[in-house]
Short mmCIF file of C-alpha atoms and ligand atoms in Angstrom, two decimals:
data_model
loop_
_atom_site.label_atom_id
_atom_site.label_comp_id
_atom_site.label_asym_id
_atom_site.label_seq_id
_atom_site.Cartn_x
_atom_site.Cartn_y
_atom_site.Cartn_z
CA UNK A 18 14.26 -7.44 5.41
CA UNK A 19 12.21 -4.41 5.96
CA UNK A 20 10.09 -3.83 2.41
CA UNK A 21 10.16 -0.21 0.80
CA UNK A 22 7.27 1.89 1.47
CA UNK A 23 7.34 3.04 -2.43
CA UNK A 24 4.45 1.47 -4.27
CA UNK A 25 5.43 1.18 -7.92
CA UNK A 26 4.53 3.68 -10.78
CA UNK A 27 2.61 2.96 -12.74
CA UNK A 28 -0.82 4.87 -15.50
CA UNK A 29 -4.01 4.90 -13.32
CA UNK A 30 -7.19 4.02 -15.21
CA UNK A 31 -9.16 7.13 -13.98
CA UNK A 32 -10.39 9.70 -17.14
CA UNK A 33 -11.71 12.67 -16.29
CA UNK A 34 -15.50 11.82 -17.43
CA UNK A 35 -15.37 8.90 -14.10
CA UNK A 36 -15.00 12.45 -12.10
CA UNK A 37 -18.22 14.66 -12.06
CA UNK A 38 -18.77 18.39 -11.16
CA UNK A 39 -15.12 19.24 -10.61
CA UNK A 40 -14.59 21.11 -14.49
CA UNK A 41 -13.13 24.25 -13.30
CA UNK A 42 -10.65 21.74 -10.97
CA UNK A 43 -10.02 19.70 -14.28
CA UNK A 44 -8.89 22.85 -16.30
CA UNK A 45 -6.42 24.30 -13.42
CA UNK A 46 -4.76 21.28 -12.85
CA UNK A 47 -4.61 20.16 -16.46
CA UNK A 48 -3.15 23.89 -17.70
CA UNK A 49 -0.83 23.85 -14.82
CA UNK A 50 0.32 20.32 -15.55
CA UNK A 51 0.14 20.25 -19.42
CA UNK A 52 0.87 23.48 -20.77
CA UNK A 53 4.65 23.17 -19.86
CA UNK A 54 4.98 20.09 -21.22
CA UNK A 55 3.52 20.76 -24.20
CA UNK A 56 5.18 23.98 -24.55
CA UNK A 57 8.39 23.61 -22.91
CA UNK A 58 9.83 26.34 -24.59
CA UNK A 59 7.57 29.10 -23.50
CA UNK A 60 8.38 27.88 -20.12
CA UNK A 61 11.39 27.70 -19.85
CA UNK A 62 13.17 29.67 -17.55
CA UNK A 63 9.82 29.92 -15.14
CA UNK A 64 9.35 28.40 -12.11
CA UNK A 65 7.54 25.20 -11.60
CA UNK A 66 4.15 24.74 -10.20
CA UNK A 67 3.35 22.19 -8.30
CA UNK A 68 -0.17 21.74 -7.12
CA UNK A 69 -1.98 21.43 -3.68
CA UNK A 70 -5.68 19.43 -3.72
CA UNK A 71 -6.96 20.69 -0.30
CA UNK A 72 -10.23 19.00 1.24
CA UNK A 73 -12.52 21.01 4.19
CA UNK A 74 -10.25 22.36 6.37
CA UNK A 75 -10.53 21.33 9.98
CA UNK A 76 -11.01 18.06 11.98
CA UNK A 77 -11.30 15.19 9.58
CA UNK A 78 -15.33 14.47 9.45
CA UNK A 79 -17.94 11.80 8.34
CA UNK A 80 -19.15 13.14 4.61
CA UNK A 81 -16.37 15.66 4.22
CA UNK A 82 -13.63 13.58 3.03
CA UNK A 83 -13.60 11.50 -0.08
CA UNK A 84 -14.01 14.95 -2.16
CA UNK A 85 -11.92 13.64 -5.66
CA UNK A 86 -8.19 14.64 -4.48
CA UNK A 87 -6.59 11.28 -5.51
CA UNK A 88 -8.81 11.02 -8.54
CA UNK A 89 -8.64 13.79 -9.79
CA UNK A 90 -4.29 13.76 -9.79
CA UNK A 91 -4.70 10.41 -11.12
CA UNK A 92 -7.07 11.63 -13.76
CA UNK A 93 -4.41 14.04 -15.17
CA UNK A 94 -1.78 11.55 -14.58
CA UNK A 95 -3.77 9.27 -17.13
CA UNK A 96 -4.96 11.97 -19.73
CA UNK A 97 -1.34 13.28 -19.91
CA UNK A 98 0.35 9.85 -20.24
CA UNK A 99 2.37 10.19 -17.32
CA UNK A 100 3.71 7.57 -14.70
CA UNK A 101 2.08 8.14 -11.43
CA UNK A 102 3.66 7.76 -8.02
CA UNK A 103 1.51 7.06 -5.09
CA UNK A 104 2.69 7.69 -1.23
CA UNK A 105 1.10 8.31 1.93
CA UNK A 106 3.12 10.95 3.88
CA UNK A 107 2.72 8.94 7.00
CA UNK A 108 4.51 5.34 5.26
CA UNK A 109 7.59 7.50 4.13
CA UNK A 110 8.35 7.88 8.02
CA UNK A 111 11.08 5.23 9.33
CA UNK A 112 12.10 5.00 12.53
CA UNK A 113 15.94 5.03 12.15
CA UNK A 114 18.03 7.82 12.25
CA UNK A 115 18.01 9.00 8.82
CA UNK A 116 15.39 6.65 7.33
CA UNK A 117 12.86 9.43 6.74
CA UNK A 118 14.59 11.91 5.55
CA UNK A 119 16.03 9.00 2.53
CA UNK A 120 12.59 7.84 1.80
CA UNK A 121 12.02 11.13 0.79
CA UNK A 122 14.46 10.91 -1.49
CA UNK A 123 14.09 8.03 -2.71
CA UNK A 124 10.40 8.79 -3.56
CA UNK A 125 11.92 11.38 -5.67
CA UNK A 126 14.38 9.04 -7.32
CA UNK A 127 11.95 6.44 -7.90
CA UNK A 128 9.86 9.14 -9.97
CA UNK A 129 12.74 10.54 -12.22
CA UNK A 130 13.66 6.36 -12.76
CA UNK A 131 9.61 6.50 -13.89
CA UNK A 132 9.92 9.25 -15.80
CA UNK A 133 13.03 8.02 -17.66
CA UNK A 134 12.18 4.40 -18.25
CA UNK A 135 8.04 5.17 -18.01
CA UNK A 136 6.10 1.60 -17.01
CA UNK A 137 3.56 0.46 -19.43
CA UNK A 138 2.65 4.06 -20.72
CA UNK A 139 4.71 3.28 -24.46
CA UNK A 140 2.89 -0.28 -24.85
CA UNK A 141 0.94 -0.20 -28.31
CA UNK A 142 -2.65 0.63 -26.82
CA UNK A 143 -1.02 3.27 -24.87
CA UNK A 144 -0.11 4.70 -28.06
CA UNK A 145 -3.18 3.99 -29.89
CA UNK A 146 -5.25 5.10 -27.39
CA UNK A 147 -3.36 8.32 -27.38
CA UNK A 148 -2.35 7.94 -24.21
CA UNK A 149 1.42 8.46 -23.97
CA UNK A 150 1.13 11.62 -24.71
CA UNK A 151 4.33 12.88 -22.89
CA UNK A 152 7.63 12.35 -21.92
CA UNK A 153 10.66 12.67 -19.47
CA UNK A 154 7.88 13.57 -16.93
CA UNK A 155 6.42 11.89 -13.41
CA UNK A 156 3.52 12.51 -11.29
CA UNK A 157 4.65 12.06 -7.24
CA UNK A 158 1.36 12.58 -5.66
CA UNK A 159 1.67 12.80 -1.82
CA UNK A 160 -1.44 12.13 0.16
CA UNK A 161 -1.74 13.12 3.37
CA UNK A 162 1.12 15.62 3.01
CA UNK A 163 0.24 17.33 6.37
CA UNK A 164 1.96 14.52 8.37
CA UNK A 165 4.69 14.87 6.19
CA UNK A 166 5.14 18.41 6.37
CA UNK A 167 4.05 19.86 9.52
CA UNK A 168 5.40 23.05 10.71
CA UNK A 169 8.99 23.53 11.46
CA UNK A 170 9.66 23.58 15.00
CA UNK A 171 6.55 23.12 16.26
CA UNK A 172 6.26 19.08 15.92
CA UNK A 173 7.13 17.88 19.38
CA UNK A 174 9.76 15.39 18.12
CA UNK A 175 12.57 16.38 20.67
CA UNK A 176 14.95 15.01 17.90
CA UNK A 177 13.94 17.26 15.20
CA UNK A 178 13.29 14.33 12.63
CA UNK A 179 10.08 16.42 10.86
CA UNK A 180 11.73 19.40 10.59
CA UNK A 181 14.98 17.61 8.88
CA UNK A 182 12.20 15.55 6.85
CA UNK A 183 10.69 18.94 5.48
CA UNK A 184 14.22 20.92 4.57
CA UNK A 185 14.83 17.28 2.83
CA UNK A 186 11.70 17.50 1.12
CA UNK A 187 11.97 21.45 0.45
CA UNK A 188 15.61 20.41 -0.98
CA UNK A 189 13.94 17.66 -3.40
CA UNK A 190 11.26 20.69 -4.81
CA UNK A 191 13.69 23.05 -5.23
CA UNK A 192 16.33 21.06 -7.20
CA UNK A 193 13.52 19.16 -9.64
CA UNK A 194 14.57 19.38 -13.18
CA UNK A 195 18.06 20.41 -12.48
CA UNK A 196 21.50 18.97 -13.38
CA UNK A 197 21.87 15.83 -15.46
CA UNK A 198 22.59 15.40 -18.66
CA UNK A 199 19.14 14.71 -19.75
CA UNK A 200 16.96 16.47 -16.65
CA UNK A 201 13.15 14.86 -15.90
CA UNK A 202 10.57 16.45 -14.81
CA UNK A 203 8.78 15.36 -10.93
CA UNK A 204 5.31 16.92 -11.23
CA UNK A 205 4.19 17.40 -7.37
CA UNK A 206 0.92 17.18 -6.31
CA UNK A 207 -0.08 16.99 -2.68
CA UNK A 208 -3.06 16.29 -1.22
CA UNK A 209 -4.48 17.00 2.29
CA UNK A 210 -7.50 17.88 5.14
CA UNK A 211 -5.86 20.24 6.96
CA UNK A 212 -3.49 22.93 4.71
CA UNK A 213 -3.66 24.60 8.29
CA UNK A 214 -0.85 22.31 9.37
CA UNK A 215 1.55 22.78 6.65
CA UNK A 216 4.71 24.47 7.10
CA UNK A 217 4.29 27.31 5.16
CA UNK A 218 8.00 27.38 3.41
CA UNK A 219 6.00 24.76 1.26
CA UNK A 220 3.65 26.66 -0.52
CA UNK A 221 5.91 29.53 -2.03
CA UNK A 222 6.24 29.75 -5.42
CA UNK A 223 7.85 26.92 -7.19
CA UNK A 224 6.23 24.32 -4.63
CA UNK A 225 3.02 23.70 -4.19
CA UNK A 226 2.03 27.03 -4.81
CA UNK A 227 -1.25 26.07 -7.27
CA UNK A 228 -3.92 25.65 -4.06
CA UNK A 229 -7.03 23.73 -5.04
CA UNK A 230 -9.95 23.29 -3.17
CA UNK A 231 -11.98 20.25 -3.32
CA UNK A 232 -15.16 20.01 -0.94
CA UNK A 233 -18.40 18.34 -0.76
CA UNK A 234 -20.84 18.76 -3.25
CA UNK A 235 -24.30 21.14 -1.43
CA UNK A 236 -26.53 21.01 -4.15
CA UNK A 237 -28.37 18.76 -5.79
CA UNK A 238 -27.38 19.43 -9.33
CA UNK A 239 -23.66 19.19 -7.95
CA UNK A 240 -24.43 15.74 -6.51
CA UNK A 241 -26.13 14.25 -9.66
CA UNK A 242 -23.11 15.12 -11.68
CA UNK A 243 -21.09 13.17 -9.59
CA UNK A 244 -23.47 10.07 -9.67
CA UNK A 245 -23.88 10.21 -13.39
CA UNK A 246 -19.99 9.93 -13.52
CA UNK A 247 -19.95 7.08 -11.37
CA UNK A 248 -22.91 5.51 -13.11
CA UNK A 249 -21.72 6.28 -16.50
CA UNK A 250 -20.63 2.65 -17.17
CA UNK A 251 -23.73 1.29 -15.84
CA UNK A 252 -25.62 -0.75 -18.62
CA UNK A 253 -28.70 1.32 -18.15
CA UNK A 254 -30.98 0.78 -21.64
CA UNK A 255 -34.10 2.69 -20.90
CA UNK A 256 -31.49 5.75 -21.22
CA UNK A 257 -29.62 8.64 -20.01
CA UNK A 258 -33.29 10.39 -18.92
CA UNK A 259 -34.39 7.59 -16.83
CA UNK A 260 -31.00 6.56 -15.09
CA UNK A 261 -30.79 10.25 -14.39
CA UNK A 262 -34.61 9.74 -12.53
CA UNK A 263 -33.07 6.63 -10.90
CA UNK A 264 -30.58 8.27 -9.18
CA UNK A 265 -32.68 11.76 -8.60
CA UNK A 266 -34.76 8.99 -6.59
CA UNK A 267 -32.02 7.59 -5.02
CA UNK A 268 -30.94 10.76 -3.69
CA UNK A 269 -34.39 11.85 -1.96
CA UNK A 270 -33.25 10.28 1.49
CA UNK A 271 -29.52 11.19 1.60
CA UNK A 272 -28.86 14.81 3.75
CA UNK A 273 -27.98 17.61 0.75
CA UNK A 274 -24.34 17.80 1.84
CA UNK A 275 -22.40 15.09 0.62
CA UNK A 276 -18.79 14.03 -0.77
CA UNK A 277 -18.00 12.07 -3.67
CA UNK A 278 -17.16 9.23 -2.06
CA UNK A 279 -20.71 9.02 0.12
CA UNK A 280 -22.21 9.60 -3.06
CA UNK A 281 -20.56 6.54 -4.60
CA UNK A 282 -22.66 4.33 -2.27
CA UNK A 283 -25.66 6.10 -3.38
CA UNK A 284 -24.47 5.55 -6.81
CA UNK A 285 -24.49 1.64 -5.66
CA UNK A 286 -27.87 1.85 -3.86
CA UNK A 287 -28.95 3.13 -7.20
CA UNK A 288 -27.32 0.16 -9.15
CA UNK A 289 -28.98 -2.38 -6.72
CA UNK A 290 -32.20 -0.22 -7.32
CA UNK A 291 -31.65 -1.12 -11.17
CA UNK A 292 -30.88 -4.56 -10.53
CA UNK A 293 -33.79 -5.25 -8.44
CA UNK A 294 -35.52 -4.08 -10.81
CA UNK A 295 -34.35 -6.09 -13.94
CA UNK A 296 -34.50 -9.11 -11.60
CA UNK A 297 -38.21 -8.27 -10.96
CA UNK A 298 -38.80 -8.00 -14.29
CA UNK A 299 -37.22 -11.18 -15.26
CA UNK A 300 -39.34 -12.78 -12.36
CA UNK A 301 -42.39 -11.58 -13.63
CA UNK A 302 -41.45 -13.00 -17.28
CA UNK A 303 -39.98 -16.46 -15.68
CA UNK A 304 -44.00 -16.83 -13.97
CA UNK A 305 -45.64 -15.46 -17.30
CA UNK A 306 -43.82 -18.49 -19.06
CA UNK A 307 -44.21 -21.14 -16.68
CA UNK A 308 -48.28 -19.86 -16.46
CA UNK A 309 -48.22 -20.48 -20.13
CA UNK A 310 -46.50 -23.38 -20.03
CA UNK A 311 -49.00 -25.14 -17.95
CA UNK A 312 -51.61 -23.80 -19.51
CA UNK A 313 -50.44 -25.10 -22.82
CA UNK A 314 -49.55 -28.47 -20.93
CA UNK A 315 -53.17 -28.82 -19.80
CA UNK A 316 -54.60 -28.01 -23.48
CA UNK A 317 -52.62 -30.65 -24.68
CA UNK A 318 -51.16 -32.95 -22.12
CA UNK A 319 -47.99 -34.63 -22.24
CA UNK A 320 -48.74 -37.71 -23.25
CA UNK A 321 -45.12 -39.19 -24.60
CA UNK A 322 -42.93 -41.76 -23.02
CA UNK A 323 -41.35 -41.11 -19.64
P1 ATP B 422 -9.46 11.64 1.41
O1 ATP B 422 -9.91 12.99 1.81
O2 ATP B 422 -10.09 10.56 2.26
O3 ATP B 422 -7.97 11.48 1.26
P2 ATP B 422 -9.85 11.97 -1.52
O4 ATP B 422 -10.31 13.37 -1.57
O5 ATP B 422 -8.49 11.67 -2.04
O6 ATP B 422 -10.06 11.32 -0.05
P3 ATP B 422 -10.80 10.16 -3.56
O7 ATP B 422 -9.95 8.98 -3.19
O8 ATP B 422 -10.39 10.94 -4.75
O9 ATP B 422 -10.95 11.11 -2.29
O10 ATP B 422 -12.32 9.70 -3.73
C1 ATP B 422 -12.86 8.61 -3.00
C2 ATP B 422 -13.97 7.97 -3.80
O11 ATP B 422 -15.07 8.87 -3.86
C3 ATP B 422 -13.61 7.69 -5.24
O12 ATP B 422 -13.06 6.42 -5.43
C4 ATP B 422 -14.93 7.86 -5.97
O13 ATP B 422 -15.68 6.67 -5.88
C5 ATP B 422 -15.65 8.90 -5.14
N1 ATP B 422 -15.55 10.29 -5.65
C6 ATP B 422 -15.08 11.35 -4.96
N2 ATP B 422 -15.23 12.48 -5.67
C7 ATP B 422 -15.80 12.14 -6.84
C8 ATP B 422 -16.21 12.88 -8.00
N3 ATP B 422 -16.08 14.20 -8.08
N4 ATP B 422 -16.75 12.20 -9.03
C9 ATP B 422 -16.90 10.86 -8.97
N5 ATP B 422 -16.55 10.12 -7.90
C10 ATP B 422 -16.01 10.73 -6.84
#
């Protein structure tokens, strides 16, 4: 039997302090996500946003991907308490007649089923950690939405499967929220390196019409935001100051243009950095004992039973 390319929902563990030098990213995507919920009234009526995380445009390169896309719609997922859907564009595509176009909808239907009967998100340290926050709402976050989505007519599938794929998915966006006795909310976010690809029906208004841009961080100051997220957790005791001077070090050899996710192995070089360190240290006590010891053991030798 051929397995469902649906990952289950389910409430990420990314906050938004694990994400560094993306605030101005934080506040669109939180008042574009939030705001109707919490004020469905005032919204009522208006169309829906949904929002499009877009990395450098262009061929796909070493240190220009890994810019905070999937954290960051996981990050709001978690802050707002809502289930959060998962799916590559590329796994939704079957190769039956038909099987594409009905993974697309069931990726919708699995989200309204999350956002009626949410996963997890009312357990008691949900609540007390103030968590489940919202309700009758989903996050469907599409990565790689580009292969989903390319431009009508201009695929080079003889059959016209991605063009039937994209009215499906165009269908799914338009009718969100609607009908039902009890409508749910499908928050959309997409994610993707080349926004150039896109068929453009899917960015008017009601879509994914909020356009984000997410690139590598180019200065220095950007870059040690990032690693002081990523580091935050680190048990560090000498100090904010000095981990801060750990990782400034760290970053001396690295070129000034980096993503997120290069930085993360910096972030590790920097924890090994640490480590070595402490393990030094402990070394250096360790032969300071044993020097002792035997100097103590000479003063007054062992003379007891062996
Ligand atoms: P891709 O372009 O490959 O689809 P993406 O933009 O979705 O990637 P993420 O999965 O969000 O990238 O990030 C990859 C990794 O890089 C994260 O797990 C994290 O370790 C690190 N990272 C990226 N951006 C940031 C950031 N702003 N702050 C902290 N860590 C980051």
């Amino acid at each position: 039997a051929k397995t469902s390319p649906l990952a289950s929902a389910s409430l990420p563990n990314v906050r938004w302090e694990d994400i560094g030098g993306l605030d101005s990213i934080r506040r669109e995507i939180m008042d574009t996500v939030e705001l109707p919920l919490r004020y469905p009234k005032l919204f009522e009526g208006s169309k829906r946003s949904g929002i499009l995380l877009f990395g450098p445009p262009g061929i796909k390169r070493e240190n220009l991907t890994g810019t905070g896309k999937t954290l960051c719609a996981k990050a709001v997922a978690r802050e707002c308490g809502l289930p959060f859907l998962s799916i590559k564009g590329p796994e939704l595509l079957g190769s039956y007649v038909g099987e594409s176009e009905a993974n697309v909808r069931a990726a919708f239907d699995a989200a309204r089923q999350a956002a009626r009967d949410p996963p997890g998100c009312s357990t008691m340290s949900d609540a007390v950690a103030g968590s489940a926050k919202y309700s009758g709402a989903a996050i469907l976050f599409f990565d790689e939405l580009d292969s989903l989505a390319p431009r009508r007519g201009e695929t080079g599938h003889g059959d016209g499967v991605m063009d039937r794929v994209v009215s499906t998915l165009l269908g799914e966006l338009d009718n969100d929220g609607v009908g039902g006795d009890e409508p749910v909310r499908v928050i959309v976010i997409g994610a993707t390196n080349r926004p150039d690809l896109l068929d453009p029906s899917l960015l008017r208004p009601g879509r994914f019409d909020r356009l984000l841009y997410l690139g590598p961080a180019k200065t220095r100051d950007h870059c040690l935001k990032i690693l002081m997220a990523q580091t935050r957790k680190f048990k560090f005791e000498a100090g904010k100051e000095a981990r801060e001077e750990v990782l400034m070090a760290a970053m001396e050899s690295f070129p000034p243009t980096l993503s997120g996710a290069d930085l993360s192995a910096v972030a590790s070089g920097a924890l090994m950095c640490g480590l070595k360190r402490v393990c030094k240290q402990v070394e250096e006590e360790m032969s300071r004992l044993n020097s002792e010891k035997k100097l103590s053991n000479a003063i007054e030798p062992d003379i007891g039973v062996d």
